[in-house]
N, CA, C and O of each residue as an XYZ file, in Angstrom:
628
protein
N      -5.252    -73.747    -22.818
C      -6.162    -72.601    -22.316
C      -7.183    -73.093    -21.397
O      -7.328    -74.300    -21.207
N      -7.960    -72.130    -20.768
C      -9.091    -72.592    -19.886
C     -10.207    -72.939    -20.675
O     -10.101    -73.187    -21.876
N     -11.365    -72.969    -20.002
C     -12.550    -73.686    -20.578
C     -13.018    -72.891    -21.714
O     -13.437    -73.537    -22.674
N     -13.030    -71.431    -21.802
C     -13.490    -70.766    -22.842
C     -12.645    -70.969    -24.145
O     -13.125    -71.219    -25.250
N     -11.361    -70.829    -23.861
C     -10.373    -71.016    -25.129
C     -10.490    -72.450    -25.587
O     -10.385    -72.703    -26.787
N     -10.711    -73.437    -24.663
C     -10.886    -74.784    -25.117
C     -12.145    -75.091    -25.892
O     -12.195    -75.938    -26.784
N     -13.216    -74.305    -25.472
C     -14.458    -74.401    -26.073
C     -14.428    -73.791    -27.428
O     -15.035    -74.285    -28.378
N     -13.686    -72.670    -27.507
C     -13.548    -72.065    -28.964
C     -12.796    -73.014    -29.871
O     -13.179    -73.171    -31.030
N     -11.739    -73.653    -29.393
C     -11.004    -74.611    -30.132
C     -11.867    -75.760    -30.660
O     -11.770    -76.233    -31.792
N     -12.698    -76.142    -29.737
C     -13.637    -77.385    -30.096
C     -14.742    -76.858    -31.219
O     -15.172    -77.587    -32.112
N     -15.121    -75.503    -31.032
C     -16.068    -75.017    -31.979
C     -15.387    -75.018    -33.437
O     -15.884    -75.578    -34.414
N     -14.356    -74.415    -33.438
C     -13.651    -74.271    -34.812
C     -13.376    -75.744    -35.263
O     -13.697    -76.063    -36.409
N     -12.884    -76.527    -34.548
C     -12.577    -77.889    -34.942
C     -13.854    -78.743    -35.475
O     -13.789    -79.476    -36.462
N     -14.930    -78.568    -34.753
C     -16.172    -79.214    -35.087
C     -17.125    -78.479    -36.084
O     -18.214    -78.971    -36.377
N     -16.721    -77.375    -36.562
C     -17.529    -76.412    -37.314
C     -18.824    -76.124    -36.627
O     -19.893    -76.231    -37.227
N     -18.744    -75.773    -35.427
C     -20.020    -75.472    -34.677
C     -19.978    -73.839    -34.759
O     -19.121    -73.164    -34.188
N     -20.990    -73.332    -35.523
C     -20.914    -71.970    -35.762
C     -22.136    -71.264    -35.108
O     -22.614    -70.238    -35.593
N     -22.599    -71.831    -34.035
C     -23.706    -71.122    -33.241
C     -23.241    -69.845    -32.753
O     -22.040    -69.578    -32.719
N     -24.204    -68.988    -32.346
C     -23.859    -67.774    -31.710
C     -23.237    -68.070    -30.370
O     -22.384    -67.303    -29.925
N     -23.587    -69.063    -29.753
C     -23.096    -69.671    -28.480
C     -21.566    -69.870    -28.726
O     -20.766    -69.348    -27.950
N     -21.177    -70.553    -29.702
C     -19.889    -70.761    -30.011
C     -19.019    -69.512    -30.124
O     -17.918    -69.420    -29.581
N     -19.516    -68.674    -30.775
C     -18.864    -67.339    -31.117
C     -18.702    -66.558    -29.687
O     -17.614    -66.048    -29.420
N     -19.738    -66.475    -28.823
C     -19.694    -66.008    -27.620
C     -18.591    -66.663    -26.687
O     -17.918    -66.053    -25.856
N     -18.532    -67.964    -26.966
C     -17.491    -68.566    -26.078
C     -16.217    -68.154    -26.381
O     -15.371    -68.021    -25.496
N     -15.952    -67.901    -27.736
C     -14.693    -67.459    -28.285
C     -14.241    -65.935    -27.675
O     -13.126    -65.605    -27.274
N     -15.385    -65.181    -27.735
C     -15.255    -63.862    -27.316
C     -14.983    -63.836    -25.795
O     -14.203    -62.997    -25.345
N     -15.576    -64.694    -25.018
C     -15.349    -64.710    -23.572
C     -13.973    -65.219    -23.152
O     -13.490    -64.994    -22.042
N     -13.374    -65.923    -24.121
C     -11.955    -66.319    -23.917
C     -11.073    -65.114    -23.744
O     -10.188    -65.046    -22.891
N     -11.377    -64.143    -24.628
C     -10.485    -62.877    -24.482
C     -10.857    -62.036    -23.280
O      -9.982    -61.414    -22.678
N     -12.129    -61.998    -22.909
C     -12.751    -61.050    -22.094
C     -12.609    -61.516    -20.622
O     -12.374    -60.695    -19.736
N     -12.748    -62.795    -20.377
C     -12.899    -63.533    -19.122
C     -11.781    -64.484    -18.697
O     -11.910    -65.183    -17.692
N     -10.742    -64.512    -19.419
C      -9.619    -65.404    -19.083
C      -8.383    -64.717    -19.252
O      -8.302    -63.800    -20.069
N      -7.351    -65.095    -18.513
C      -5.902    -64.666    -18.646
C      -5.465    -65.670    -19.598
O      -5.436    -66.842    -19.225
N      -5.116    -65.359    -20.796
C      -4.598    -66.295    -21.838
C      -3.110    -66.100    -21.989
O      -2.593    -64.983    -22.022
N      -2.412    -67.289    -22.084
C      -1.025    -67.163    -22.525
C      -0.892    -66.555    -23.938
O      -1.866    -66.418    -24.679
N       0.327    -66.208    -24.262
C       0.426    -65.758    -25.674
C      -0.005    -66.888    -26.656
O      -0.731    -66.635    -27.617
N       0.414    -68.022    -26.416
C       0.013    -69.197    -27.367
C      -1.431    -69.371    -27.325
O      -2.006    -69.563    -28.397
N      -2.096    -69.332    -26.253
C      -3.613    -69.522    -26.164
C      -4.289    -68.388    -26.957
O      -5.260    -68.564    -27.693
N      -3.704    -67.253    -26.746
C      -4.298    -66.034    -27.402
C      -4.227    -66.141    -28.887
O      -5.223    -65.917    -29.574
N      -3.041    -66.488    -29.418
C      -2.838    -66.821    -30.713
C      -3.870    -67.848    -31.307
O      -4.559    -67.611    -32.299
N      -3.892    -68.917    -30.646
C      -4.788    -69.876    -31.066
C      -6.311    -69.563    -30.968
O      -7.104    -70.025    -31.789
N      -6.680    -68.787    -29.967
C      -8.089    -68.276    -29.983
C      -8.313    -67.259    -31.030
O      -9.445    -67.194    -31.510
N      -7.350    -66.419    -31.473
C      -7.612    -65.589    -32.725
C      -7.953    -66.424    -33.848
O      -8.969    -66.216    -34.512
N      -7.095    -67.422    -34.104
C      -7.344    -68.394    -35.254
C      -8.691    -69.067    -35.136
O      -9.459    -69.123    -36.097
N      -8.970    -69.573    -33.964
C     -10.238    -70.404    -33.870
C     -11.459    -69.573    -34.023
O     -12.437    -69.984    -34.647
N     -11.404    -68.306    -33.408
C     -12.471    -67.429    -33.523
C     -12.588    -67.019    -34.932
O     -13.710    -66.853    -35.408
N     -11.444    -66.826    -35.697
C     -11.374    -66.423    -37.118
C     -12.339    -67.493    -37.950
O     -13.244    -67.220    -38.738
N     -11.885    -68.722    -37.548
C     -12.523    -69.902    -38.252
C     -14.053    -69.896    -38.028
O     -14.795    -69.961    -39.008
N     -14.514    -69.825    -36.868
C     -15.924    -69.626    -36.535
C     -16.561    -68.520    -37.276
O     -17.634    -68.692    -37.854
N     -15.939    -67.392    -37.279
C     -16.450    -66.215    -38.026
C     -16.487    -66.460    -39.489
O     -17.484    -66.123    -40.127
N     -15.379    -67.075    -40.116
C     -15.419    -67.371    -41.509
C     -16.613    -68.309    -41.856
O     -17.322    -68.088    -42.838
N     -16.807    -69.341    -41.035
C     -17.868    -70.300    -41.317
C     -19.272    -69.582    -41.180
O     -20.230    -69.953    -41.859
N     -19.351    -68.606    -40.331
C     -20.515    -67.862    -40.210
C     -20.619    -66.730    -41.247
O     -21.523    -65.901    -41.147
N     -19.701    -66.675    -42.259
C     -19.761    -65.560    -43.350
C     -19.551    -64.349    -42.895
O     -20.048    -63.420    -43.531
N     -18.754    -64.059    -41.668
C     -18.413    -62.796    -41.173
C     -17.020    -62.644    -41.541
O     -16.111    -62.763    -40.719
N     -16.834    -62.369    -42.822
C     -15.488    -62.341    -43.540
C     -14.593    -61.333    -42.898
O     -13.451    -61.605    -42.525
N     -15.164    -60.136    -42.781
C     -14.414    -58.930    -42.337
C     -13.892    -59.142    -40.967
O     -12.741    -58.767    -40.746
N     -14.577    -59.689    -40.020
C     -14.136    -59.997    -38.608
C     -13.186    -61.088    -38.604
O     -12.183    -61.092    -37.890
N     -13.543    -62.125    -39.499
C     -12.568    -63.319    -39.688
C     -11.220    -62.836    -40.060
O     -10.234    -63.223    -39.433
N     -11.130    -62.012    -41.048
C      -9.899    -61.392    -41.607
C      -9.177    -60.566    -40.463
O      -7.948    -60.531    -40.417
N      -9.929    -59.936    -39.587
C      -9.198    -59.238    -38.502
C      -8.569    -60.114    -37.459
O      -7.521    -59.830    -36.879
N      -9.312    -61.247    -37.251
C      -8.783    -62.236    -36.279
C      -7.444    -62.931    -36.917
O      -6.433    -63.107    -36.238
N      -7.527    -63.248    -38.076
C      -6.311    -63.917    -38.775
C      -5.243    -62.947    -39.037
O      -4.062    -63.291    -39.074
N      -5.641    -61.731    -39.222
C      -4.482    -60.583    -39.299
C      -3.771    -60.496    -37.859
O      -2.546    -60.445    -37.755
N      -4.640    -60.482    -36.765
C      -4.057    -60.381    -35.520
C      -3.078    -61.514    -35.138
O      -1.999    -61.319    -34.577
N      -3.609    -62.815    -35.532
C      -2.678    -63.961    -35.176
C      -1.426    -63.875    -36.185
O      -0.336    -64.253    -35.755
N      -1.513    -63.449    -37.361
C      -0.277    -63.255    -38.126
C       0.716    -62.313    -37.493
O       1.922    -62.548    -37.419
N       0.112    -61.219    -37.038
C       0.910    -60.084    -36.411
C       1.567    -60.573    -35.216
O       2.727    -60.222    -35.000
N       0.907    -61.407    -34.349
C       1.389    -61.893    -33.216
C       2.551    -62.843    -33.345
O       3.414    -62.900    -32.469
N       2.581    -63.608    -34.456
C       3.479    -64.697    -34.640
C       3.544    -64.922    -36.258
O       2.931    -65.852    -36.781
N       4.274    -64.068    -36.953
C       4.514    -64.119    -38.344
C       5.086    -65.447    -38.971
O       4.976    -65.735    -40.162
N       5.723    -66.235    -37.997
C       6.386    -67.534    -38.478
C       5.477    -68.778    -38.182
O       5.902    -69.922    -38.346
N       4.212    -68.506    -37.739
C       3.378    -69.587    -37.651
C       2.411    -69.945    -38.888
O       1.824    -69.029    -39.464
N       2.273    -71.090    -39.234
C       1.692    -71.346    -40.582
C       0.301    -71.343    -40.554
O      -0.254    -71.003    -41.599
N      -0.465    -71.674    -39.498
C      -1.904    -71.978    -39.464
C      -2.703    -70.644    -39.676
O      -3.770    -70.686    -40.288
N      -2.216    -69.471    -39.188
C      -2.982    -68.240    -39.510
C      -2.830    -67.915    -41.106
O      -3.758    -67.348    -41.683
N      -1.895    -68.206    -41.656
C      -1.718    -67.981    -43.093
C      -2.628    -68.988    -43.799
O      -3.266    -68.579    -44.769
N      -2.753    -70.275    -43.410
C      -3.563    -71.164    -44.067
C      -5.001    -70.859    -43.926
O      -5.731    -71.167    -44.868
N      -5.498    -70.308    -42.905
C      -6.851    -69.931    -42.599
C      -7.093    -68.681    -43.344
O      -8.183    -68.624    -43.912
N      -6.289    -67.648    -43.464
C      -6.380    -66.531    -44.300
C      -6.457    -66.817    -45.670
O      -7.226    -66.188    -46.396
N      -5.726    -67.712    -46.092
C      -5.717    -68.189    -47.637
C      -7.077    -68.775    -47.929
O      -7.636    -68.493    -48.990
N      -7.710    -69.678    -46.930
C      -8.894    -70.234    -47.142
C     -10.032    -69.120    -47.203
O     -10.971    -69.199    -47.995
N      -9.862    -68.058    -46.280
C     -10.826    -66.993    -46.309
C     -10.911    -66.247    -47.678
O     -11.983    -65.959    -48.209
N      -9.657    -65.955    -48.212
C      -9.475    -65.109    -49.434
C     -10.067    -66.034    -50.459
O     -10.910    -65.566    -51.224
N      -9.707    -67.339    -50.562
C     -10.250    -68.145    -51.580
C     -12.027    -68.241    -51.637
O     -12.709    -68.143    -52.657
N     -12.473    -68.440    -50.367
C     -13.955    -68.517    -50.233
C     -14.537    -67.240    -50.787
O     -15.659    -67.244    -51.293
N     -13.753    -66.071    -50.699
C     -14.333    -64.826    -51.266
C     -14.077    -64.614    -52.661
O     -14.413    -63.541    -53.163
N     -13.507    -65.531    -53.371
C     -13.289    -65.450    -54.784
C     -12.002    -64.750    -55.146
O     -11.833    -64.290    -56.276
N     -11.049    -64.663    -54.144
C      -9.799    -63.878    -54.436
C      -8.737    -64.926    -54.433
O      -8.012    -65.141    -53.461
N      -8.677    -65.579    -55.586
C      -7.612    -66.658    -55.628
C      -6.262    -66.051    -55.705
O      -5.325    -66.582    -55.109
N      -6.091    -64.871    -56.469
C      -4.698    -64.255    -56.588
C      -4.174    -63.904    -55.099
O      -2.980    -64.020    -54.821
N      -4.984    -63.536    -54.306
C      -4.634    -63.142    -52.956
C      -4.407    -64.344    -52.129
O      -3.567    -64.335    -51.228
N      -5.123    -65.370    -52.402
C      -5.025    -66.712    -51.662
C      -3.672    -67.435    -51.868
O      -3.046    -67.978    -50.958
N      -3.294    -67.382    -53.152
C      -2.245    -68.194    -53.744
C      -0.978    -67.999    -52.859
O      -0.424    -69.003    -52.413
N      -0.479    -66.729    -52.576
C       0.797    -66.790    -51.914
C       0.592    -67.109    -50.376
O       1.562    -67.506    -49.731
N      -0.708    -66.939    -49.736
C      -0.952    -67.362    -48.450
C      -0.845    -68.827    -48.289
O      -0.265    -69.322    -47.323
N      -1.451    -69.594    -49.312
C      -1.215    -70.978    -49.221
C       0.227    -71.415    -49.304
O       0.650    -72.351    -48.626
N       1.048    -70.658    -50.225
C       2.303    -71.071    -50.402
C       3.101    -70.772    -48.965
O       3.969    -71.515    -48.507
N       2.743    -69.824    -48.491
C       3.409    -69.330    -47.040
C       3.108    -70.381    -46.015
O       4.009    -70.727    -45.252
N       1.878    -70.935    -45.933
C       1.534    -71.887    -45.024
C       2.452    -73.118    -45.271
O       3.035    -73.659    -44.331
N       2.574    -73.567    -46.604
C       3.304    -74.764    -46.879
C       4.693    -74.559    -46.522
O       5.311    -75.501    -46.028
N       5.325    -73.310    -46.735
C       6.670    -72.873    -46.646
C       7.015    -73.037    -45.021
O       8.077    -73.501    -44.607
N       5.993    -72.602    -44.235
C       6.156    -72.585    -42.826
C       5.890    -73.884    -42.039
O       5.991    -73.926    -40.813
N       5.521    -75.020    -42.855
C       5.269    -76.200    -42.256
C       3.944    -76.434    -41.734
O       3.902    -77.005    -40.644
N       2.770    -76.090    -42.320
C       1.499    -76.205    -41.830
C       1.292    -77.694    -41.283
O       1.917    -78.637    -41.769
N       0.474    -77.826    -40.354
C      -0.013    -79.225    -39.824
C      -0.818    -79.810    -40.749
O      -0.950    -81.034    -40.731
N      -1.476    -79.025    -41.697
C      -2.472    -79.592    -42.603
C      -1.956    -79.308    -44.086
O      -2.584    -78.546    -44.822
N      -0.853    -79.913    -44.473
C      -0.314    -79.663    -45.825
C      -1.255    -80.083    -46.925
O      -1.258    -79.526    -48.022
N      -2.015    -81.031    -46.618
C      -2.976    -81.582    -47.755
C      -3.970    -80.380    -48.061
O      -4.267    -80.105    -49.224
N      -4.453    -79.701    -47.014
C      -5.327    -78.672    -47.257
C      -4.748    -77.431    -48.043
O      -5.354    -76.798    -48.907
N      -3.508    -77.207    -47.604
C      -2.754    -76.028    -48.359
C      -2.536    -76.510    -49.732
O      -2.756    -75.745    -50.672
N      -2.122    -77.717    -49.932
C      -1.888    -77.970    -51.494
C      -3.209    -78.136    -52.202
O      -3.223    -77.852    -53.400
N      -4.333    -78.560    -51.626
C      -5.531    -78.566    -52.290
C      -6.092    -77.176    -52.588
O      -6.565    -76.861    -53.680
N      -5.996    -76.338    -51.485
C      -6.483    -74.801    -51.868
C      -5.567    -74.216    -52.813
O      -6.048    -73.462    -53.659
N      -4.331    -74.435    -52.812
C      -3.466    -73.806    -53.737
C      -3.729    -74.264    -55.182
O      -3.713    -73.474    -56.126
N      -3.981    -75.632    -55.309
C      -4.332    -76.208    -56.539
C      -5.561    -75.529    -57.182
O      -5.588    -75.169    -58.359
N      -6.586    -75.388    -56.295
C      -7.758    -74.750    -56.721
C      -7.557    -73.232    -57.130
O      -8.104    -72.785    -58.138
N      -6.790    -72.491    -56.349
C      -6.529    -71.204    -56.634
C      -5.656    -71.101    -57.997
O      -5.868    -70.186    -58.793
N      -4.705    -72.047    -58.215
C      -3.996    -72.127    -59.453
C      -5.017    -72.326    -60.648
O      -4.930    -71.644    -61.668
N      -5.984    -73.291    -60.470
C      -6.867    -73.507    -61.491
C      -7.780    -72.334    -61.932
O      -8.089    -72.110    -63.103
N      -8.188    -71.585    -60.813
C      -9.021    -70.431    -61.019
C      -8.276    -69.343    -61.770
O      -8.880    -68.539    -62.480
N      -6.911    -69.321    -61.603
C      -6.115    -68.223    -62.281
C      -5.463    -68.765    -63.629
O      -4.614    -68.136    -64.261
N      -5.992    -70.073    -64.007
C      -5.591    -70.525    -65.427
C      -4.196    -71.336    -65.441
O      -3.798    -71.803    -66.508
N      -3.561    -71.479    -64.421
C      -2.414    -72.175    -64.350
C      -2.685    -73.705    -64.105
O      -2.480    -74.172    -62.984
N      -3.137    -74.484    -65.121
C      -3.597    -75.771    -65.046
C      -2.469    -76.734    -64.620
O      -2.712    -77.655    -63.840
N      -1.249    -76.530    -65.123
C      -0.237    -77.502    -64.843
C       0.126    -77.402    -63.248
O       0.314    -78.433    -62.603
N       0.204    -76.249    -62.714
C       0.447    -76.100    -61.280
C      -0.729    -76.602    -60.458
O      -0.579    -77.160    -59.371
N      -1.945    -76.369    -61.051
C      -3.216    -76.906    -60.274
C      -3.098    -78.389    -60.254
O      -3.255    -79.004    -59.199
N      -2.829    -78.986    -61.368
C      -2.700    -80.604    -61.312
C      -1.521    -81.070    -60.376
O      -1.600    -82.066    -59.656
N      -0.561    -80.354    -60.449
C       0.525    -80.742    -59.453
C       0.192    -80.755    -57.994
O       0.449    -81.691    -57.237
N      -0.436    -79.575    -57.646
C      -0.818    -79.429    -56.239
C      -1.927    -80.362    -55.944
O      -1.909    -80.959    -54.868
N      -2.908    -80.553    -56.802
C      -3.909    -81.489    -56.464
C      -3.326    -82.964    -56.151
O      -3.678    -83.641    -55.185
N      -2.403    -83.341    -57.098
C      -1.652    -84.678    -56.948
C      -1.031    -84.632    -55.581
O      -1.152    -85.579    -54.804
N      -0.418    -83.625    -55.302
C       0.328    -83.616    -53.892
C      -0.673    -83.724    -52.856
O      -0.440    -84.472    -51.906
N      -1.790    -83.056    -52.913
C      -2.890    -83.235    -51.856
C      -3.390    -84.661    -51.773
O      -3.544    -85.209    -50.681
N      -3.618    -85.205    -52.809
C      -3.919    -86.702    -52.845
C      -2.926    -87.565    -52.158
O      -3.222    -88.366    -51.271
N      -1.669    -87.347    -52.643
C      -0.561    -88.237    -52.010
C      -0.351    -87.984    -50.494
O       0.139    -88.875    -49.799
N      -0.705    -86.808    -49.976
C      -0.604    -86.471    -48.605
C      -1.656    -87.181    -47.858
O      -1.394    -87.773    -46.811
N      -2.888    -87.137    -48.386
C      -4.063    -87.734    -47.665
C      -4.939    -88.511    -48.644
O      -5.983    -88.016    -49.067
N      -4.526    -89.707    -49.000
C      -5.310    -90.390    -49.964
C      -6.753    -90.635    -49.740
O      -7.560    -90.702    -50.667
N      -7.116    -90.792    -48.263
C      -8.481    -91.126    -47.967
C      -9.476    -90.008    -48.037
O     -10.685    -90.118    -47.830
N      -8.744    -88.788    -48.391
C      -9.794    -87.517    -48.471
C     -10.251    -87.555    -50.024
O      -9.467    -87.642    -50.970
N     -11.403    -87.490    -50.099
C     -11.945    -87.595    -51.516
C     -11.970    -86.367    -52.326
O     -11.902    -86.378    -53.556
N     -12.074    -85.272    -51.580
C     -12.138    -83.975    -52.385
C     -10.973    -83.708    -53.449
O     -11.248    -83.385    -54.604
N      -9.755    -83.848    -53.034
C      -8.740    -83.564    -54.040
C      -8.771    -84.692    -55.192
O      -8.635    -84.329    -56.361
N      -8.927    -85.888    -54.918
C      -9.113    -86.896    -55.877
C     -10.221    -86.716    -56.772
O     -10.059    -86.965    -57.967
N     -11.330    -86.311    -56.338
C     -12.471    -85.861    -57.151
C     -12.161    -84.681    -58.120
O     -12.514    -84.687    -59.299
N     -11.526    -83.746    -57.572
C     -11.135    -82.575    -58.529
C     -10.037    -83.062    -59.471
O     -10.045    -82.686    -60.643
N      -9.079    -83.895    -59.003
C      -8.027    -84.311    -59.954
C      -8.702    -85.187    -61.039
O      -8.190    -85.106    -62.156
N      -9.728    -85.979    -60.902
C     -10.294    -86.776    -61.891
C     -10.864    -85.990    -63.023
O     -11.092    -86.533    -64.104
N     -11.101    -84.731    -62.806
C     -11.512    -83.753    -64.094
C     -10.516    -83.541    -64.974
O     -10.828    -83.050    -66.059
N      -9.122    -83.859    -64.704
C      -8.014    -83.595    -65.534
C      -7.750    -84.745    -66.435
O      -7.966    -85.905    -66.084
N      -7.254    -84.396    -67.673
C      -6.787    -85.474    -68.484
C      -5.429    -85.045    -68.960
O      -5.214    -83.896    -69.345
N      -4.523    -85.982    -68.928
C      -3.063    -85.729    -69.043
C      -2.881    -86.291    -70.488
O      -3.165    -87.452    -70.783
N      -2.404    -85.409    -71.328
C      -2.089    -85.737    -72.724
C      -0.572    -85.618    -72.906
O       0.005    -84.597    -72.531
N       0.110    -86.671    -73.491
C       1.516    -86.645    -73.725
C       1.627    -85.982    -75.095
O       0.705    -86.068    -75.906
N       2.710    -85.347    -75.344
C       2.934    -84.685    -76.629
C       4.260    -85.130    -77.252
O       4.615    -84.675    -78.339
């Protein structure tokens, strides 16, 4: 993509949630001729910026647009799952995390971690434990899943 689409990507990647970053994302749509791939990516990236700004309704719209454009791409599902989880909707997030995993997300550790937390919220401790373990095995240097996994005690019967 051109400069605005690239700027939107960098903003999402760096969690830069300033109004200027959001404007850069918007300008990618209005001031650039985007390829279908860049349009899809910009919807996801703008959705991330909006989600981090707690503009959940518009983030949902962006992720929905990305899913509609390419229903076999994993990243829109992963980000929609994170959005649902952030809003306390674990039951809605769970199948979205699973879909992202099924479609081969580039960040499986995040999908397993999020799905583990969603399982825990819904009372499925065994599935939560398994997903948290999987997240740790995929990215051992990431401390969040290991920290959550440490809360568990395994008892043999």
